[in-house]
Structures are given as C-alpha cells and as structure tokens.
Amino acid sequence: MRNTQKMQTQDAMVILTNTIKNKLRHKDYGRVTELADEYRMYITGNGIDKKLKRFNPREDEEMFKQRLALTIPITQAVCSSLMKPFNKVARTKPIIDKVFGASKNTNKQVEEVNDRIKNFYGSETADTGLDYFLKNRFYELSFWDPNAWIVIEFDSFDSNKEKAKPRPFEVPSSAAINYSVKNNSPEWLIIKLDLKKTSPKDSDKVVDIEKYTIYTDIDAIVATELMEDDPLISENPNGTFITIEKKQYLIDVADHKAGKVPAFRVGYKRDLETEGRTFVSPLHDATCHLHKIIKQGSEFDLSTCLHTFPQKVVRLSAGTGIRNTRRLPDGSFPEVDKPIHTSAQDVIEVEMPDTKEEYVPLSDFIYYVPLPTDLLKFQKQLLDDLEVKCNQAVFNSTVMVKKTSTSDAGGDAPAATATEKDQDMDSVYDTIHPFADKLSSAWSQVVEFICIFTDNIKKVKWVRRYPSNFKMKTKEMLYSEMSTANDGNLPSFVKEAITDELAELVFVDEPKGLIRYRIQKQHYPFNGKSETEIQIAINSPLILKETKVLYNYFDQIFDELEQEFSNESTLDFYIDTTREKRKELIDAKVKEIIALLEEQQPKAITYPTGD
C-alpha cells in the first residue's frame, strides 16, 4: 500500500540541509558499517590482521609480523561452504511465478512489464534481468552488507514517446548515511557519495567532492558540491544553488511520483543488538567461530612452518665444535651458540666426543628428530571442529559436513540414520526459507516499482512464492528414503514423490531427459509399486492383458515410437504430441504386440476320432 501522506519538497530540503550541515548519521550507522567491514573480511580473507592480536608475554613485534606473513586465512573457504546452500533458493523454480493482467485486454501492459523485468539488470553473459540480479548481486550483498539499500532508478526519457526503464542502484550501508523508517516502510533516505573530479583550473589536480541525494515518496533531490569555477555553474544559469558551511551546492529535483520511497533494504535477519532496527548477515551466528578460526589457523600455519620439516643431526670429528650448516650469502657459516633448525635445508652438526665414555649414540652418527605430529593433529582437529560449529551455528545442523558412514567417519563412529538426515535437512530448510521469502519480497517490490514507473500499477498484477522444500537431498538420501518407503509399505504416491525427486537430481543437467522421464511416467502402468507388488499384479487374472503387455514391452514401445517420429518428421515425440495422441499411439503398439503373440502361439493339434 502506498503512503497517502506525501512529503513536500521543502520539507525534504530542510532534512537534507540539516544532514549536510551537521554531518548527521542515523543512530545505527556505526554498527552497520562495522558489521559490513567484518563480514567482508571473513568472506574475502582480506584484512585479517585486524582480528589477530599479539600475545605480548611470548611474542614481540617482529615475531608478530612474521606470524602475519605466514598466516594463510581459510575463512573465505568456510564462508563459501556456508553460503552455497542459499544458492539453491535462486536455482529453485518458484511454485508460483506470474505476472498477469488485472482485467481483460491488458496483454500489452503485461508484455511491457515483462520486458522491463527482463532488462532490469544487465550482464556480460546472455543472462540478464531481475532474476539474474537477485541470483548474483542481491545474493552477495545479503551476506556481506545486509544493511545496503537497493534504489530503483531510471534514466531521463521522453514521456511522449516512451516509458521509464527502471534499473537497480546499489547503495552500501556506508553511503546510506541517514534515513527514517516507519512501520517497516522508509519515509525518506539520504545517501552520500564521495566523488573525484578534475579541477577546472588544473587538469593534473583531482578534487574530492560530495554528492547528496534524498529520496522521498514523490521526488529525489540531489545536492552536488561545486568546485571553484565549476562548469556546472555556467551550464545551469537558472539552477538553484545553496551554500552550506561555506560549500556551494547545485540542487536538482527529479519528480518520480511513485507515492513511496523507491528503495528497500537487502537484509532480512534482524539485529537483536539494535532491537531489530537493522539487519545482520545469514552468517552472523558463526562470526564468533570464524574469529577463532583466524587465530587457530594462524597458530597452525606458524607451527607448520617452524616445526614440520626434517631436522637432521650428525656427528663431526673432534675439534670442529657445534655449528649450523646453513651458509650465509658470502659462503661462511653463521656463528651461533645454540644451533636451531630454521628450515629443511639446515643440518645441526655435533662434535665427536674424545672418549667412549663421553659417547652418546645418535642412531649411528645421523639422527632425524621426530616431527611433532601430535601437536599438529590437535591444532588441525581444532580447526575442523570450528568449521563444524560454523555449520551448526548457521543451519542448526551439520548435515553439510557430517560423515555419513562408518568408514568415512573413521573408527567405530555410527552412521547417520535416514531419520537423522531428514531432521538435519529440515533444519537447513528452516534456515534458508526466510532467505527465499526475502527474494520473493525483493522481486515483488521491484515489479511493483516497474509497474508504477510504466503507469501499469492498476493494470498488472504479480505473485511469486518459493516452495518450502528446496530438494537439497543427495542421491544416497533418496535411495535410503525409497528403501524405507518400500520396507514400510508406504502408499504408492509417497514412493512416486521420492522417485520424482531422484529423477530431478539425476537429470539436473539434462532437461530433455527429465521431460522424457515425466512423459513416460504418465503412461507407466505400475507407478509407485515395488517389484514384489508388480509381480503379484502381473500374475493376477484381474489385470488386463493390455496392461501386462505394456509393462513387459514398455521400453521397446517407446524406443520404436521415438525412432518412427525421428524418421518420419521433424517433430519430437515427447514435446510435440499431446497426452491423448501418445496414448493412442501406445495402445496401437500394444495391440500389434498382442496380435504377434497370438500368431506365435502353437496351434492345438486335433486328432480324428473313430466311428
């Protein structure tokens, strides 16, 4: 529903001027920008030095710098594995996805809206449009900047010849400096962009300028800071100029008349720290573990570099002393009181004793120091446990990382039962379903603004909704479900549903194969029945002969029909025929086979009878 109380342009100017003059920021600005920086650091792995702390009693500044240089962050790999299940939402076909006319004779308007949806967002590939935007940019922003805004804008156009072509304008949380939200709907939004321009006086000099925009329910007011002798002054002789804190700004007003602020925020998971005024990333609950992963990963990398290499000790002849065999650039040996291994290239040499009593064997004069593998295994186990805890925190489940068989888990670890895996998948679905709701909401809001800006708001309706089950089960899970369904004598329609999910997984990259499966399923005589049930039916006198023949010759019949279609026409048997036509052709084949079988039956021999 659109707002009935419109904000006047002069009121918006007062708010904009006050924000610029007093450098106002909304009350949660520090919180949302700090979270965006933190999420980006975990997801990209850049800037982890901000999370690593020097342990003063044991580590001086140089040692800390060495640790930073040796640390290879793995948070981006962990975050990537956490983000991938959410990708399933955008790749799942909505159960309802429709743009339709509000009344008769609105086909042209529906086509116009669909065209704007298709061209809402561009790309370098063939994929474009609103769905592509939601699947890519919106998906990414949801994780690393959930408090970013999406503003629906359009370029200037001749209203006598054409209509607006809306497009997205991404506003990071750092640029959305001030706003007002009432009843979950924005009343106004102010963004600040820091731009660089070439000085009109000196082409080699770059000047930093500010550009502010306030979006209201009826217009967008832009205040652009002017440089000294700015060409914008001469280009806009009748323009509106204001001075704020000794800075001059050019004011431009664009009237969109949407009736509501053409913007919405990306996030959906509310931040409890701000009492729900802002949003956090879907990964937020795992950030404490991600922080620990950085620390434990740093310790593991340091231990690996400093301790896990071959350490060789050999005995020298008397009088040579103790030394390290690593040569300096000038060819000499370093003078050390206590030789220490620093790499696999080093060898510690120990002087031979003078007497037998002084002799301590070093495994026949050469000794390799055992590697401290127990420590490394312990550190590696800590890292692995933290990754599991990240999945548990985000999904309330470890189904994405948990071992599912005794051999995989090692030792006597019990295998997960089908029920346990189903419960785990339900937890995953419960986690990603709010994201699906947000995608549906974002799609609907964009389509609404497209309809508003193309004057079709009263002529076109729209709806989109995703399913609750995103079918993320593996083949093994579905095989286990089918086995349980057969053992439990569950109804045939339950088995059919499992078979359909399995088919979609098998033919995920072969759409024609999936069509072939679905068509054949329509004509298969014993859908959902187990092999035992089928054999009982085949031997039953209550089953028609035609049904038995169709079952026994099912593959042959379809192979012949496919071949005949490909030889006689360019039509496809599965795509270009109706269900009634296919049944007619199949019945004809069944009758042919029955006739052939009757011809091949041995004729009864009759013997003459005597008088």
XYZ file of C-alpha atoms in Angstrom:
611
model
C 0.000 0.000 0.000
C 1.345 3.415 -0.910
C 1.585 6.266 1.544
C -1.287 8.742 1.486
C 0.666 11.477 3.277
C 3.220 12.868 0.803
C 6.375 14.652 1.927
C 6.656 18.148 0.489
C 9.815 19.113 -1.376
C 10.560 21.980 1.028
C 10.365 19.620 4.000
C 12.794 17.248 2.291
C 15.168 20.160 1.624
C 15.178 21.043 5.323
C 16.082 17.441 6.256
C 18.798 17.256 3.566
C 20.331 20.617 4.504
C 20.337 19.749 8.194
C 22.038 16.393 7.490
C 24.781 18.045 5.417
C 25.340 20.953 7.799
C 25.506 18.902 10.990
C 27.029 15.770 9.433
C 24.143 13.723 10.767
C 24.117 9.934 10.662
C 21.337 7.554 11.610
C 21.689 6.131 15.108
C 22.908 2.689 13.943
C 25.379 3.929 11.313
C 28.485 2.840 13.254
C 27.047 -0.604 13.916
C 26.009 -1.411 10.321
C 29.257 -0.173 8.731
C 31.347 -2.088 11.261
C 29.407 -5.278 10.519
C 29.807 -4.782 6.754
C 33.597 -4.469 7.145
C 33.709 -7.551 9.371
C 31.597 -9.703 7.047
C 33.639 -8.652 4.010
C 36.858 -9.530 5.848
C 35.641 -13.038 6.698
C 34.246 -13.686 3.222
C 37.259 -12.362 1.273
C 40.057 -13.126 3.742
C 41.434 -9.598 3.341
C 42.309 -7.592 6.435
C 42.539 -10.458 8.924
C 45.387 -8.643 10.665
C 42.651 -6.570 12.326
C 41.431 -9.726 14.087
C 44.861 -11.143 15.034
C 46.218 -9.912 18.344
C 49.824 -10.013 19.545
C 50.338 -12.102 22.666
C 52.750 -9.777 24.475
C 54.335 -12.178 27.033
C 55.550 -14.514 24.272
C 55.581 -12.529 21.031
C 57.456 -9.344 20.199
C 56.551 -7.051 17.304
C 58.888 -8.746 14.815
C 57.576 -12.201 15.683
C 54.017 -10.942 15.295
C 54.832 -9.555 11.840
C 56.324 -12.928 10.934
C 53.132 -14.673 12.059
C 51.040 -12.332 9.934
C 53.234 -13.085 6.922
C 52.932 -16.850 7.435
C 49.174 -16.910 8.084
C 47.005 -18.078 5.194
C 43.348 -17.370 6.070
C 40.733 -20.047 5.427
C 37.666 -18.080 6.460
C 36.788 -17.407 2.812
C 36.643 -21.164 2.155
C 34.470 -21.736 5.244
C 32.167 -18.832 4.344
C 31.876 -20.091 0.773
C 30.699 -23.500 2.010
C 28.184 -21.782 4.311
C 26.848 -19.564 1.527
C 26.401 -22.258 -1.129
C 23.208 -23.844 0.302
C 21.477 -20.447 -0.013
C 22.243 -20.544 -3.740
C 19.726 -23.368 -4.008
C 16.898 -20.873 -3.443
C 17.621 -18.842 -6.569
C 18.090 -22.043 -8.593
C 14.760 -23.484 -7.410
C 11.772 -22.835 -9.606
C 9.092 -20.885 -7.692
C 5.830 -22.747 -7.186
C 4.023 -19.523 -8.125
C 5.643 -17.079 -10.533
C 3.230 -14.986 -12.514
C 2.724 -11.525 -13.981
C -0.825 -11.215 -15.269
C -3.424 -8.657 -16.276
C -5.744 -7.150 -13.698
C -8.542 -7.188 -16.274
C -9.235 -8.140 -19.887
C -7.348 -6.607 -22.796
C -4.161 -5.989 -20.782
C -1.815 -8.258 -22.740
C 0.179 -5.282 -23.981
C 0.717 -3.976 -20.447
C 1.775 -7.415 -19.172
C 4.235 -7.730 -22.050
C 5.609 -4.268 -21.246
C 6.193 -5.150 -17.590
C 7.807 -8.475 -18.525
C 10.130 -6.617 -20.888
C 11.255 -4.297 -18.057
C 11.759 -7.313 -15.788
C 13.898 -8.986 -18.436
C 16.053 -5.886 -18.922
C 16.191 -4.723 -15.295
C 19.833 -5.765 -14.828
C 22.488 -6.381 -17.467
C 25.493 -8.671 -17.587
C 28.315 -9.707 -19.870
C 26.618 -13.060 -20.466
C 23.315 -13.958 -22.060
C 21.665 -13.993 -18.633
C 20.080 -10.675 -17.701
C 17.108 -9.291 -15.874
C 15.662 -9.216 -12.391
C 16.205 -12.918 -11.676
C 19.862 -12.627 -12.640
C 20.232 -9.632 -10.310
C 18.653 -11.487 -7.385
C 20.712 -14.619 -8.043
C 24.005 -12.727 -8.138
C 24.352 -9.216 -6.725
C 21.456 -9.360 -4.272
C 22.666 -12.755 -3.059
C 26.184 -11.420 -2.444
C 25.010 -8.254 -0.696
C 22.792 -10.321 1.620
C 25.922 -11.838 3.155
C 28.464 -9.042 3.311
C 26.313 -5.910 3.571
C 22.755 -6.755 4.679
C 22.072 -3.100 5.525
C 22.719 -1.962 1.966
C 19.807 -0.400 0.060
C 18.510 -1.104 -3.425
C 17.143 2.052 -5.035
C 15.023 1.725 -8.180
C 16.071 4.438 -10.614
C 15.644 5.213 -14.307
C 17.321 7.494 -16.804
C 15.573 10.549 -18.229
C 13.260 9.817 -21.168
C 10.755 11.475 -23.474
C 7.378 10.703 -21.890
C 5.641 11.475 -25.201
C 7.415 8.616 -26.965
C 8.450 6.051 -24.378
C 8.205 4.915 -20.782
C 10.720 4.560 -17.971
C 13.217 1.701 -17.929
C 13.908 1.008 -14.243
C 17.276 -0.315 -13.087
C 18.887 -1.029 -9.668
C 21.189 1.375 -7.850
C 23.156 -0.357 -5.089
C 23.743 1.816 -2.030
C 26.203 0.329 0.504
C 25.464 0.824 4.180
C 28.373 3.269 4.403
C 26.673 5.528 1.822
C 23.180 5.344 3.348
C 24.020 7.931 5.973
C 20.564 8.911 7.188
C 17.004 7.649 6.865
C 13.669 7.361 8.570
C 11.666 4.146 8.686
C 8.101 3.994 9.949
C 6.157 0.760 10.223
C 8.892 -1.026 8.238
C 8.494 1.386 5.308
C 11.063 4.117 4.550
C 9.803 7.693 4.825
C 12.986 9.150 3.342
C 16.549 8.060 2.581
C 19.705 10.178 2.249
C 22.809 8.816 0.542
C 26.253 10.402 0.328
C 28.701 9.653 -2.468
C 32.337 10.765 -2.410
C 33.385 11.640 -5.951
C 36.605 12.744 -7.592
C 36.687 15.363 -10.322
C 39.401 17.044 -12.306
C 39.936 20.668 -11.296
C 38.801 23.131 -13.999
C 41.869 25.230 -13.206
C 44.456 22.452 -13.198
C 43.916 19.303 -15.270
C 46.553 17.461 -13.222
C 44.730 18.105 -9.953
C 41.929 15.850 -8.681
C 39.390 17.363 -6.309
C 37.270 15.439 -3.800
C 33.611 16.487 -3.838
C 30.431 15.293 -2.121
C 27.098 14.413 -3.657
C 23.992 14.001 -1.513
C 20.596 12.650 -2.564
C 17.404 12.443 -0.549
C 14.710 10.070 -1.810
C 11.141 10.739 -0.707
C 7.775 9.368 -1.778
C 7.370 11.945 -4.568
C 10.830 13.037 -5.707
C 14.605 12.757 -5.403
C 16.600 15.897 -4.521
C 20.291 15.923 -5.453
C 22.830 18.322 -3.906
C 26.166 18.293 -5.774
C 29.141 20.129 -4.264
C 30.701 22.627 -6.649
C 34.367 23.245 -7.232
C 35.819 26.689 -7.732
C 34.881 27.852 -11.238
C 32.874 24.642 -11.666
C 31.468 24.320 -15.226
C 28.142 23.244 -13.685
C 27.587 26.872 -12.686
C 27.656 28.139 -16.258
C 25.804 25.086 -17.565
C 22.888 25.782 -15.183
C 22.293 29.578 -15.349
C 18.772 29.158 -13.965
C 19.729 26.469 -11.483
C 19.210 26.517 -7.736
C 22.357 26.990 -5.677
C 22.697 26.897 -1.905
C 25.627 27.411 0.458
C 26.138 25.120 3.447
C 29.124 25.544 5.734
C 30.989 27.643 3.144
C 30.435 24.997 0.465
C 28.263 25.674 -2.558
C 25.873 23.032 -3.895
C 23.814 22.712 -7.063
C 20.284 21.477 -6.335
C 18.462 19.270 -8.804
C 14.961 17.857 -8.231
C 13.684 14.766 -10.028
C 9.970 14.087 -9.618
C 9.230 10.345 -9.738
C 5.706 10.458 -8.172
C 5.917 6.854 -7.019
C 3.881 7.508 -3.908
C 6.516 5.707 -1.820
C 10.286 5.805 -1.452
C 11.643 3.695 -4.370
C 14.073 1.768 -2.186
C 14.308 -1.182 0.188
C 16.986 -2.786 2.327
C 18.710 -6.033 1.432
C 18.712 -7.838 4.795
C 16.028 -9.984 6.395
C 17.627 -11.346 9.598
C 17.081 -8.674 12.244
C 19.893 -7.490 14.521
C 18.980 -8.007 18.177
C 21.652 -5.533 19.266
C 19.763 -2.683 17.551
C 16.399 -4.080 18.691
C 15.572 -5.121 15.147
C 16.100 -1.738 13.512
C 18.861 -3.120 11.280
C 19.923 -6.474 9.866
C 22.749 -8.979 10.155
C 24.211 -11.433 7.664
C 22.872 -15.008 7.485
C 26.421 -15.940 8.600
C 26.272 -13.723 11.691
C 25.776 -16.520 14.228
C 29.046 -18.124 13.063
C 31.216 -14.990 13.365
C 32.467 -15.955 16.832
C 33.738 -19.251 15.428
C 35.159 -17.520 12.342
C 37.152 -15.260 14.640
C 38.558 -18.326 16.385
C 39.353 -19.924 13.027
C 41.606 -16.961 12.219
C 43.506 -17.374 15.483
C 43.748 -21.178 15.378
C 44.620 -21.084 11.682
C 47.414 -18.619 12.368
C 48.853 -20.842 15.111
C 48.600 -23.892 12.834
C 50.365 -22.145 9.928
C 53.113 -20.921 12.254
C 53.659 -24.377 13.766
C 53.733 -25.975 10.330
C 56.345 -23.555 9.007
C 58.603 -23.602 12.076
C 58.437 -27.208 13.195
C 57.201 -29.607 10.496
C 60.297 -30.124 8.387
C 63.086 -32.783 8.577
C 65.550 -31.947 11.338
C 68.862 -33.735 10.839
C 71.627 -34.090 13.465
C 75.080 -35.576 12.573
C 78.339 -36.081 14.492
C 81.549 -34.311 13.467
C 85.156 -35.151 14.202
C 86.606 -33.731 17.419
C 87.562 -30.069 17.404
C 85.015 -28.854 14.886
C 82.585 -27.652 17.560
C 78.861 -27.239 17.097
C 77.502 -25.395 14.131
C 74.632 -24.975 11.759
C 75.433 -25.980 8.164
C 73.325 -23.266 6.538
C 75.765 -20.977 4.743
C 75.495 -17.230 4.610
C 75.470 -15.376 1.247
C 79.286 -14.929 1.468
C 79.803 -18.684 1.915
C 80.602 -18.624 5.617
C 78.702 -20.318 8.428
C 76.751 -18.271 10.944
C 78.245 -18.091 14.435
C 75.677 -19.467 16.834
C 75.968 -20.650 20.403
C 72.854 -22.816 20.172
C 72.186 -24.251 16.703
C 68.477 -24.169 15.834
C 66.744 -25.592 12.783
C 65.038 -22.946 10.692
C 64.264 -24.945 7.534
C 64.678 -28.367 5.932
C 67.935 -27.118 4.383
C 69.665 -26.960 7.774
C 71.712 -29.671 9.490
C 72.866 -29.441 13.092
C 76.356 -30.851 13.469
C 77.548 -32.148 16.870
C 81.229 -32.604 17.767
C 82.505 -36.172 18.274
C 83.426 -36.959 21.918
C 87.047 -37.665 22.915
C 86.383 -40.893 24.843
C 83.995 -43.800 24.659
C 82.513 -42.874 27.977
C 81.525 -39.486 26.563
C 79.929 -41.023 23.523
C 76.175 -40.819 23.268
C 74.899 -42.583 20.095
C 72.820 -40.515 17.662
C 71.454 -43.507 15.768
C 74.786 -44.412 14.194
C 76.048 -40.821 13.804
C 72.962 -39.482 11.962
C 69.715 -38.741 13.748
C 66.436 -37.412 12.397
C 64.364 -35.630 15.005
C 60.762 -36.977 15.101
C 58.175 -34.471 13.880
C 55.703 -33.155 16.484
C 52.703 -34.562 14.633
C 50.537 -34.901 17.739
C 50.537 -31.149 18.230
C 49.706 -30.527 14.579
C 46.920 -33.108 14.655
C 45.488 -31.400 17.710
C 45.574 -27.992 16.019
C 44.088 -29.426 12.826
C 41.296 -31.058 14.824
C 40.508 -27.718 16.466
C 40.169 -26.117 13.019
C 37.951 -28.935 11.748
C 35.758 -28.714 14.854
C 35.366 -24.961 14.371
C 34.179 -25.472 10.784
C 31.574 -27.946 12.063
C 30.498 -25.430 14.705
C 30.076 -22.775 11.995
C 27.627 -25.039 10.162
C 25.866 -25.848 13.416
C 25.530 -22.147 14.240
C 24.151 -21.153 10.830
C 21.980 -24.159 9.967
C 21.407 -25.799 13.370
C 22.719 -28.863 11.568
C 25.968 -30.468 10.461
C 24.495 -32.352 7.522
C 26.787 -30.429 5.123
C 29.953 -31.638 6.868
C 28.940 -34.673 8.926
C 30.304 -38.071 7.909
C 27.502 -40.415 6.986
C 29.187 -43.816 7.083
C 31.377 -45.730 9.494
C 34.252 -45.984 7.008
C 34.212 -42.270 6.285
C 33.921 -41.199 9.883
C 36.735 -43.469 10.997
C 36.805 -45.921 13.877
C 33.507 -47.020 15.275
C 31.612 -43.805 14.539
C 27.942 -44.665 13.975
C 26.395 -43.980 10.607
C 23.665 -41.373 10.472
C 20.191 -42.823 10.048
C 17.777 -41.642 7.365
C 15.597 -40.044 10.064
C 18.566 -38.090 11.431
C 19.470 -36.870 7.958
C 15.870 -35.826 7.298
C 15.800 -33.843 10.536
C 19.088 -32.207 9.621
C 17.765 -31.257 6.184
C 14.640 -29.790 7.796
C 16.919 -27.557 9.861
C 18.692 -26.431 6.690
C 15.345 -25.693 5.000
C 14.190 -23.759 8.066
C 17.337 -21.633 7.778
C 17.186 -20.816 4.082
C 13.411 -20.406 3.819
C 13.451 -16.835 5.250
C 16.004 -16.008 2.550
C 13.562 -17.374 -0.031
C 10.842 -15.156 1.434
C 13.182 -12.160 1.130
C 13.917 -12.974 -2.520
C 10.192 -13.170 -3.202
C 9.662 -9.861 -1.414
C 12.509 -8.173 -3.302
C 11.168 -9.485 -6.622
C 7.671 -8.220 -5.783
C 8.903 -4.783 -4.719
C 10.922 -4.333 -7.888
C 7.983 -5.440 -10.060
C 5.726 -3.036 -8.171
C 8.026 -0.093 -8.942
C 8.319 -1.232 -12.551
C 4.523 -1.134 -12.777
C 4.427 2.295 -11.105
C 7.070 3.832 -13.355
C 5.466 2.408 -16.519
C 1.940 3.523 -15.500
C 0.739 -0.079 -15.210
C 0.163 -0.288 -11.465
C -3.621 -0.671 -11.865
C -3.440 -2.841 -14.968
C -0.996 -5.574 -13.970
C -0.773 -7.940 -11.000
C 2.059 -10.197 -9.926
C 2.858 -13.000 -7.461
C 5.876 -15.156 -6.625
C 6.425 -17.759 -3.913
C 9.097 -20.404 -3.386
C 8.457 -23.933 -2.046
C 9.349 -24.974 1.484
C 11.338 -27.970 0.239
C 14.353 -26.945 -1.849
C 15.263 -30.552 -2.686
C 18.822 -30.474 -1.416
C 18.879 -34.181 -0.643
C 21.605 -36.338 -2.170
C 21.011 -39.477 -4.210
C 22.056 -41.563 -1.223
C 19.443 -39.881 0.978
C 16.722 -40.501 -1.600
C 17.770 -44.132 -2.087
C 17.545 -44.561 1.690
C 14.085 -42.946 1.732
C 12.902 -45.238 -1.061
C 14.185 -48.285 0.810
C 12.373 -47.147 3.953
C 9.185 -46.496 1.956
C 9.293 -49.984 0.430
C 10.063 -51.685 3.741
C 7.289 -49.780 5.465
C 4.721 -50.442 2.708
C 4.034 -46.730 2.362
C 1.418 -45.610 -0.188
C 2.420 -45.558 -3.842
C 2.052 -41.762 -4.128
C 4.777 -41.359 -1.459
C 7.112 -43.572 -3.463
C 6.267 -41.633 -6.617
C 7.222 -38.371 -4.914
C 10.598 -39.812 -3.894
C 11.173 -41.139 -7.404
C 10.350 -37.716 -8.873
C 12.916 -36.009 -6.608
C 15.508 -38.572 -7.585
C 14.780 -38.060 -11.274
C 15.203 -34.288 -10.956
C 18.579 -34.892 -9.344
C 19.688 -37.402 -11.982
C 18.586 -35.200 -14.903
C 19.646 -31.864 -13.374
C 21.855 -31.077 -16.380
C 19.704 -32.897 -18.941
C 16.325 -31.137 -19.260
C 15.226 -33.276 -22.196
C 15.906 -36.398 -20.164
C 13.686 -35.063 -17.388
C 10.889 -34.382 -19.902
C 11.290 -37.921 -21.233
C 11.031 -39.319 -17.693
C 7.898 -37.317 -16.885
C 6.154 -38.307 -20.127
C 6.973 -41.984 -19.716
C 5.775 -41.847 -16.119
C 2.342 -40.708 -17.350
C 1.942 -43.973 -19.274
C 3.798 -46.391 -16.979
C 1.262 -48.968 -15.695
C 2.577 -49.552 -12.150
C 3.813 -46.223 -10.786
C 4.988 -46.305 -7.165
C 4.676 -50.084 -6.745
C 7.540 -52.270 -5.554
C 8.901 -55.133 -7.646
C 7.061 -57.648 -5.484
C 3.752 -55.812 -5.902
C 4.273 -55.650 -9.662
C 4.945 -59.381 -9.925
C 1.799 -60.137 -7.956
C -0.193 -57.860 -10.274
C 1.295 -59.449 -13.406
C 0.210 -62.905 -12.262
C -3.255 -61.748 -11.249
C -6.210 -62.580 -13.543
C -7.727 -59.203 -12.586
C -5.104 -57.247 -14.568
C -5.890 -56.597 -18.219
C -3.792 -58.292 -20.885
C -3.041 -54.878 -22.419
C -1.600 -53.632 -19.115
C 0.655 -56.687 -18.768
C 1.925 -56.294 -22.332
C 2.573 -52.584 -21.848
C 4.635 -53.321 -18.737
C 6.715 -56.084 -20.344
C 7.339 -54.189 -23.599
C 7.396 -50.635 -22.181
C 10.948 -49.679 -23.249
C 10.573 -51.327 -26.663
C 7.323 -49.456 -27.396
C 8.810 -46.055 -26.552
C 12.015 -46.782 -28.467
C 10.006 -47.638 -31.578
C 7.809 -44.546 -31.276
C 10.837 -42.277 -30.803
C 12.528 -43.826 -33.841
C 9.433 -43.576 -36.007
C 8.972 -39.898 -35.163
C 12.607 -39.077 -35.898
C 12.455 -40.895 -39.257
C 9.113 -39.558 -40.481
C 9.075 -35.914 -39.314
C 10.955 -33.172 -37.500
C 8.556 -33.392 -34.577
C 9.657 -34.634 -31.160
C 7.550 -37.461 -29.736
C 7.773 -36.095 -26.181
C 7.372 -32.379 -26.857
C 5.156 -32.101 -29.934
C 2.412 -34.578 -29.053
C -0.488 -34.381 -26.609
C -1.109 -36.968 -23.932
C -4.175 -38.234 -25.774
C -2.192 -38.651 -29.010
C 0.608 -40.504 -27.216
C -1.893 -42.876 -25.576
C -3.452 -43.564 -28.938
C -0.059 -44.461 -30.443
C 0.920 -46.579 -27.431
C -2.373 -48.507 -27.494
C -1.829 -49.247 -31.184
C 1.613 -50.673 -30.417
C 0.196 -52.825 -27.613
C -2.424 -54.264 -29.966
C 0.262 -55.065 -32.558
C 2.304 -56.936 -29.954
C -0.730 -58.876 -28.721
C -1.550 -59.895 -32.295
C 2.023 -61.088 -32.873
C 1.970 -63.055 -29.637
C -1.276 -64.776 -30.627
C 0.174 -65.696 -34.027
C 3.218 -67.239 -32.379
C 1.144 -69.357 -30.007
C 1.306 -73.053 -31.060
C -1.956 -74.208 -32.591
C -3.768 -77.052 -30.871
C -3.420 -80.416 -32.704
C -6.719 -82.164 -33.306
C -6.847 -85.921 -33.831
C -9.577 -87.694 -35.890
C -11.966 -89.699 -33.810
C -13.080 -93.224 -34.856
C -16.657 -94.205 -35.646
